[in-house]
């Protein structure tokens, strides 16, 4: 007999299940062989010559609660994102965001050492999948921005901002904030960079998502956007200065705002696909839960 909650815990993709095995396996390895952390986690002073830890660090969870959160986040967010992006794009997103986040964390640790001369920044083992999870939240913001979360009573577009705000607030009261906060910040930012400028879309001729609804300033409250927009535009020109001419020819302005009749249509289609995929999943879970609740009643009637 199926359990009442089987609808919630069904429908996970094979790719996500395979990645959970890697996360759990990595945690078991560092538990059984603590010395392996030196080779698998990101330790800035040892990254040269152990350059592979820029890749492996993201899949190594050193704590039990870390691996639990990572597995749950991967399964449930992957359940929404992978069918929309496709397995290949989903895996590509994970690899790129993980690698770029590790590079940024490594650079930040080196910079902090030179500023403070504290060797702790060079030798603390940094690892975890939470940078990719932060990127997943940005993906959810892009796909179903107006979907309201009944538990939190907020729209999905505020999930990355809320996560970062809570993490920054907690960092003031925890001594080891350097082990997780830079990874979360860079994970969310690299996820946005990739989705904004580089993700390929089969149905569109351009890369990324230049819509105003996905601009960098949308991560901030409305009253801060007049301050954020000029700064974001400056970095946009630095990042995309060489490709803006070709982008404009395809129907987009320099600042990333779409022209009439082009990007709003594609952005609307993307949101509709995301909302439709989410509705289908919720409907399937409700149907499964309904069937499971009927089974005990049928068994009781048979016994009578």
Short mmCIF file of C-alpha atoms in Angstrom, two decimals:
data_model
loop_
_atom_site.label_atom_id
_atom_site.label_comp_id
_atom_site.label_asym_id
_atom_site.label_seq_id
_atom_site.Cartn_x
_atom_site.Cartn_y
_atom_site.Cartn_z
CA UNK A 1 0.00 0.00 0.00
CA UNK A 2 1.32 3.47 -0.87
CA UNK A 3 1.83 5.93 1.93
CA UNK A 4 -0.25 9.16 2.00
CA UNK A 5 2.82 11.28 1.27
CA UNK A 6 4.03 9.23 -1.68
CA UNK A 7 2.70 11.82 -4.16
CA UNK A 8 4.96 14.49 -2.67
CA UNK A 9 8.02 12.27 -2.76
CA UNK A 10 7.51 10.92 -6.26
CA UNK A 11 8.47 12.25 -9.67
CA UNK A 12 12.13 12.93 -8.89
CA UNK A 13 14.28 12.70 -12.01
CA UNK A 14 16.98 10.09 -12.55
CA UNK A 15 19.61 12.81 -12.88
CA UNK A 16 18.69 14.35 -9.54
CA UNK A 17 18.69 10.93 -7.88
CA UNK A 18 22.13 10.26 -9.34
CA UNK A 19 23.43 13.59 -8.03
CA UNK A 20 22.06 12.83 -4.56
CA UNK A 21 24.07 9.61 -4.59
CA UNK A 22 27.19 11.69 -5.34
CA UNK A 23 26.41 14.12 -2.49
CA UNK A 24 25.72 11.34 0.00
CA UNK A 25 28.76 9.39 -1.20
CA UNK A 26 30.99 12.44 -0.84
CA UNK A 27 29.76 12.98 2.71
CA UNK A 28 30.44 9.34 3.60
CA UNK A 29 33.96 9.56 2.15
CA UNK A 30 34.96 12.60 4.25
CA UNK A 31 33.39 11.00 7.33
CA UNK A 32 35.30 7.74 6.92
CA UNK A 33 38.48 9.39 5.63
CA UNK A 34 38.78 12.86 7.21
CA UNK A 35 42.13 13.40 5.49
CA UNK A 36 40.35 13.37 2.11
CA UNK A 37 39.00 16.85 2.88
CA UNK A 38 42.44 18.22 2.01
CA UNK A 39 42.10 16.90 -1.54
CA UNK A 40 38.36 17.36 -2.16
CA UNK A 41 37.36 20.58 -0.37
CA UNK A 42 38.42 24.05 -1.45
CA UNK A 43 41.42 25.08 0.68
CA UNK A 44 42.72 28.28 -0.95
CA UNK A 45 46.35 27.72 0.08
CA UNK A 46 46.27 24.25 -1.52
CA UNK A 47 44.20 25.00 -4.62
CA UNK A 48 47.49 25.30 -6.44
CA UNK A 49 48.43 22.56 -7.33
CA UNK A 50 45.14 20.86 -6.26
CA UNK A 51 43.13 22.78 -8.86
CA UNK A 52 40.49 20.06 -9.17
CA UNK A 53 39.01 21.11 -5.82
CA UNK A 54 37.42 24.07 -7.64
CA UNK A 55 35.10 21.40 -9.07
CA UNK A 56 34.94 18.75 -6.34
CA UNK A 57 34.33 21.15 -3.43
CA UNK A 58 30.76 21.83 -4.51
CA UNK A 59 29.80 18.17 -4.17
CA UNK A 60 31.35 17.58 -0.74
CA UNK A 61 29.17 18.17 2.31
CA UNK A 62 31.16 18.02 5.55
CA UNK A 63 28.17 18.08 7.92
CA UNK A 64 25.11 15.85 8.21
CA UNK A 65 22.64 18.74 8.16
CA UNK A 66 24.42 20.12 5.09
CA UNK A 67 23.96 16.94 3.09
CA UNK A 68 20.31 16.66 4.20
CA UNK A 69 19.51 20.22 3.09
CA UNK A 70 21.40 19.78 -0.18
CA UNK A 71 19.67 16.50 -1.06
CA UNK A 72 16.19 17.84 -0.29
CA UNK A 73 16.85 21.09 -2.16
CA UNK A 74 18.27 19.26 -5.18
CA UNK A 75 15.39 16.77 -5.42
CA UNK A 76 12.55 19.26 -5.05
CA UNK A 77 13.99 22.18 -7.03
CA UNK A 78 15.35 19.83 -9.67
CA UNK A 79 11.88 18.32 -9.95
CA UNK A 80 10.67 21.71 -11.20
CA UNK A 81 13.68 22.99 -13.14
CA UNK A 82 15.00 19.94 -15.01
CA UNK A 83 11.83 19.17 -17.03
CA UNK A 84 11.72 22.80 -18.21
CA UNK A 85 15.42 23.25 -18.96
CA UNK A 86 16.13 19.69 -20.07
CA UNK A 87 18.59 17.28 -18.43
CA UNK A 88 21.60 18.47 -20.44
CA UNK A 89 21.01 22.15 -19.66
CA UNK A 90 20.23 21.36 -16.02
CA UNK A 91 23.54 19.51 -15.61
CA UNK A 92 25.38 22.26 -17.48
CA UNK A 93 23.91 24.88 -15.14
CA UNK A 94 25.06 22.91 -12.08
CA UNK A 95 28.60 22.47 -13.42
CA UNK A 96 29.07 26.09 -14.51
CA UNK A 97 27.55 27.69 -11.40
CA UNK A 98 29.50 25.35 -9.11
CA UNK A 99 32.82 26.02 -10.86
CA UNK A 100 32.41 29.81 -11.14
CA UNK A 101 31.24 30.03 -7.53
CA UNK A 102 34.35 28.14 -6.39
CA UNK A 103 36.58 30.46 -8.43
CA UNK A 104 34.94 33.53 -6.86
CA UNK A 105 35.17 32.07 -3.34
CA UNK A 106 38.85 31.23 -3.91
CA UNK A 107 39.57 34.76 -5.15
CA UNK A 108 37.68 36.30 -2.21
CA UNK A 109 39.58 34.18 0.32
CA UNK A 110 42.93 35.23 -1.16
CA UNK A 111 41.86 38.88 -1.15
CA UNK A 112 40.71 38.68 2.48
CA UNK A 113 44.02 37.16 3.47
CA UNK A 114 45.99 40.01 1.88
CA UNK A 115 43.70 42.56 3.50
CA UNK A 116 43.61 41.06 7.01
CA UNK A 117 46.74 38.87 7.03
CA UNK A 118 44.71 36.17 8.79
CA UNK A 119 45.88 32.74 7.64
CA UNK A 120 42.52 31.25 8.54
CA UNK A 121 41.19 32.45 5.19
CA UNK A 122 43.85 30.39 3.41
CA UNK A 123 43.43 27.10 5.28
CA UNK A 124 39.74 26.77 6.13
CA UNK A 125 38.18 23.90 4.09
CA UNK A 126 35.29 25.31 2.05
CA UNK A 127 32.77 23.01 0.43
CA UNK A 128 29.08 22.36 -0.10
CA UNK A 129 26.30 22.32 -2.67
CA UNK A 130 24.56 25.39 -1.26
CA UNK A 131 25.99 27.68 -3.95
CA UNK A 132 24.19 25.67 -6.64
CA UNK A 133 21.01 25.64 -4.53
CA UNK A 134 21.18 29.45 -4.42
CA UNK A 135 21.44 29.39 -8.22
CA UNK A 136 18.38 27.12 -8.37
CA UNK A 137 16.38 29.74 -6.44
CA UNK A 138 17.32 32.27 -9.12
CA UNK A 139 16.09 29.82 -11.75
CA UNK A 140 12.76 29.51 -9.94
CA UNK A 141 12.55 33.31 -9.78
CA UNK A 142 12.98 33.39 -13.56
CA UNK A 143 10.50 30.63 -14.43
CA UNK A 144 7.61 31.20 -12.00
CA UNK A 145 8.18 34.69 -10.54
CA UNK A 146 4.54 35.33 -9.62
CA UNK A 147 3.81 31.92 -8.12
CA UNK A 148 2.80 32.49 -4.49
CA UNK A 149 4.19 30.12 -1.90
CA UNK A 150 1.37 29.30 0.47
CA UNK A 151 3.72 28.41 3.34
CA UNK A 152 5.70 31.66 3.28
CA UNK A 153 3.00 33.89 1.78
CA UNK A 154 5.46 35.45 -0.66
CA UNK A 155 5.98 35.23 -4.40
CA UNK A 156 8.70 32.97 -5.80
CA UNK A 157 10.59 35.92 -7.26
CA UNK A 158 11.64 36.97 -3.75
CA UNK A 159 13.12 33.59 -2.74
CA UNK A 160 16.77 34.38 -3.65
CA UNK A 161 16.60 37.80 -1.99
CA UNK A 162 15.00 36.37 1.16
CA UNK A 163 17.57 33.58 1.36
CA UNK A 164 20.48 36.03 1.08
CA UNK A 165 18.93 38.47 3.55
CA UNK A 166 18.47 35.73 6.16
CA UNK A 167 21.98 34.38 5.53
CA UNK A 168 23.57 37.81 5.93
CA UNK A 169 21.59 38.43 9.13
CA UNK A 170 22.68 35.06 10.57
CA UNK A 171 26.31 35.76 9.65
CA UNK A 172 26.47 38.50 12.30
CA UNK A 173 25.84 35.91 15.02
CA UNK A 174 27.92 32.97 13.74
CA UNK A 175 31.73 32.83 13.82
CA UNK A 176 32.03 30.60 10.74
CA UNK A 177 30.05 32.73 8.28
CA UNK A 178 33.01 32.76 5.88
CA UNK A 179 32.42 29.04 5.22
CA UNK A 180 28.95 29.55 3.72
CA UNK A 181 28.05 33.21 3.07
CA UNK A 182 30.39 33.90 0.10
CA UNK A 183 29.28 30.62 -1.51
CA UNK A 184 25.60 31.58 -1.22
CA UNK A 185 26.17 35.11 -2.54
CA UNK A 186 28.33 34.04 -5.48
CA UNK A 187 26.09 31.04 -6.20
CA UNK A 188 23.05 33.29 -6.59
CA UNK A 189 25.00 35.87 -8.61
CA UNK A 190 26.65 33.32 -10.94
CA UNK A 191 23.26 31.67 -11.44
CA UNK A 192 21.79 35.01 -12.46
CA UNK A 193 24.76 35.84 -14.72
CA UNK A 194 24.41 32.54 -16.55
CA UNK A 195 20.63 32.73 -16.95
CA UNK A 196 20.70 36.43 -17.84
CA UNK A 197 23.45 36.36 -20.47
CA UNK A 198 24.52 32.87 -21.53
CA UNK A 199 21.79 30.22 -21.30
CA UNK A 200 20.78 28.94 -24.73
CA UNK A 201 17.10 28.66 -25.54
CA UNK A 202 16.11 26.38 -28.44
CA UNK A 203 12.96 28.41 -29.16
CA UNK A 204 14.82 31.75 -29.31
CA UNK A 205 17.65 33.10 -31.44
CA UNK A 206 19.40 34.85 -28.57
CA UNK A 207 21.14 33.79 -25.40
CA UNK A 208 19.99 34.57 -21.91
CA UNK A 209 16.99 36.46 -20.62
CA UNK A 210 17.21 40.24 -21.23
CA UNK A 211 13.68 40.96 -19.94
CA UNK A 212 13.18 43.75 -17.41
CA UNK A 213 11.45 41.30 -15.07
CA UNK A 214 14.78 39.51 -14.63
CA UNK A 215 17.02 42.56 -14.30
CA UNK A 216 19.52 42.64 -11.44
CA UNK A 217 17.58 45.39 -9.67
CA UNK A 218 14.54 43.08 -9.31
CA UNK A 219 16.40 41.33 -6.47
CA UNK A 220 16.02 44.53 -4.44
CA UNK A 221 13.01 46.42 -3.06
CA UNK A 222 11.38 48.96 -5.35
CA UNK A 223 12.75 52.02 -3.54
CA UNK A 224 16.37 50.86 -4.07
CA UNK A 225 16.09 50.21 -7.80
CA UNK A 226 16.87 53.80 -8.93
CA UNK A 227 20.21 53.40 -7.12
CA UNK A 228 20.91 49.85 -8.28
CA UNK A 229 20.01 50.31 -11.97
CA UNK A 230 22.87 52.71 -12.92
CA UNK A 231 25.42 50.47 -11.20
CA UNK A 232 23.98 47.36 -12.86
CA UNK A 233 24.01 49.09 -16.25
CA UNK A 234 27.70 49.89 -15.86
CA UNK A 235 28.54 46.23 -15.17
CA UNK A 236 26.24 45.21 -18.03
CA UNK A 237 28.24 47.32 -20.47
CA UNK A 238 31.49 45.85 -19.14
CA UNK A 239 30.16 42.31 -19.51
CA UNK A 240 28.33 42.62 -22.81
CA UNK A 241 29.89 45.62 -24.52
CA UNK A 242 31.23 43.60 -27.45
CA UNK A 243 28.04 41.71 -28.12
CA UNK A 244 25.49 44.49 -27.76
CA UNK A 245 25.49 45.40 -31.46
CA UNK A 246 24.47 41.90 -32.50
CA UNK A 247 21.97 41.73 -29.64
CA UNK A 248 20.35 44.97 -30.73
CA UNK A 249 20.04 43.65 -34.27
CA UNK A 250 18.01 40.74 -32.90
CA UNK A 251 15.54 43.07 -31.25
CA UNK A 252 16.96 44.14 -27.88
CA UNK A 253 18.17 47.42 -26.51
CA UNK A 254 21.59 48.12 -25.01
CA UNK A 255 20.29 48.22 -21.46
CA UNK A 256 18.72 44.79 -21.78
CA UNK A 257 15.14 46.07 -22.11
CA UNK A 258 13.22 44.29 -24.86
CA UNK A 259 11.73 46.07 -27.83
CA UNK A 260 8.04 45.83 -28.62
CA UNK A 261 6.98 42.51 -30.04
CA UNK A 262 10.15 40.53 -29.25
CA UNK A 263 11.29 39.59 -25.76
CA UNK A 264 8.01 40.10 -23.85
CA UNK A 265 6.51 37.30 -25.95
CA UNK A 266 9.38 34.91 -25.22
CA UNK A 267 9.44 35.86 -21.54
CA UNK A 268 5.69 35.34 -21.29
CA UNK A 269 5.99 31.93 -22.91
CA UNK A 270 8.73 30.94 -20.48
CA UNK A 271 6.65 31.97 -17.48
CA UNK A 272 3.63 30.15 -18.87
CA UNK A 273 5.69 26.98 -19.35
CA UNK A 274 6.99 27.22 -15.81
CA UNK A 275 3.56 27.87 -14.32
CA UNK A 276 2.04 25.06 -16.39
CA UNK A 277 4.75 22.61 -15.31
CA UNK A 278 4.24 23.58 -11.67
CA UNK A 279 0.45 23.23 -11.93
CA UNK A 280 0.79 19.81 -13.58
CA UNK A 281 3.04 18.62 -10.78
CA UNK A 282 0.76 19.91 -8.06
CA UNK A 283 -2.24 18.30 -9.78
CA UNK A 284 -0.40 14.98 -10.07
CA UNK A 285 0.57 15.11 -6.41
CA UNK A 286 -3.01 15.91 -5.35
CA UNK A 287 -4.30 13.06 -7.51
CA UNK A 288 -1.79 10.63 -6.02
CA UNK A 289 -2.65 11.78 -2.52
CA UNK A 290 -6.37 11.32 -3.26
CA UNK A 291 -5.83 7.78 -4.51
CA UNK A 292 -3.75 6.93 -1.47
CA UNK A 293 -6.44 8.23 0.88
CA UNK A 294 -9.06 6.09 -0.88
CA UNK A 295 -7.07 2.86 -0.51
CA UNK A 296 -7.61 2.45 3.27
CA UNK A 297 -11.35 2.97 2.78
CA UNK A 298 -11.42 0.23 0.11
CA UNK A 299 -9.49 -2.13 2.37
CA UNK A 300 -11.90 -1.48 5.23
CA UNK A 301 -14.92 -2.22 3.04
CA UNK A 302 -13.32 -5.45 1.84
CA UNK A 303 -12.72 -6.54 5.41
CA UNK A 304 -16.36 -5.87 6.29
#
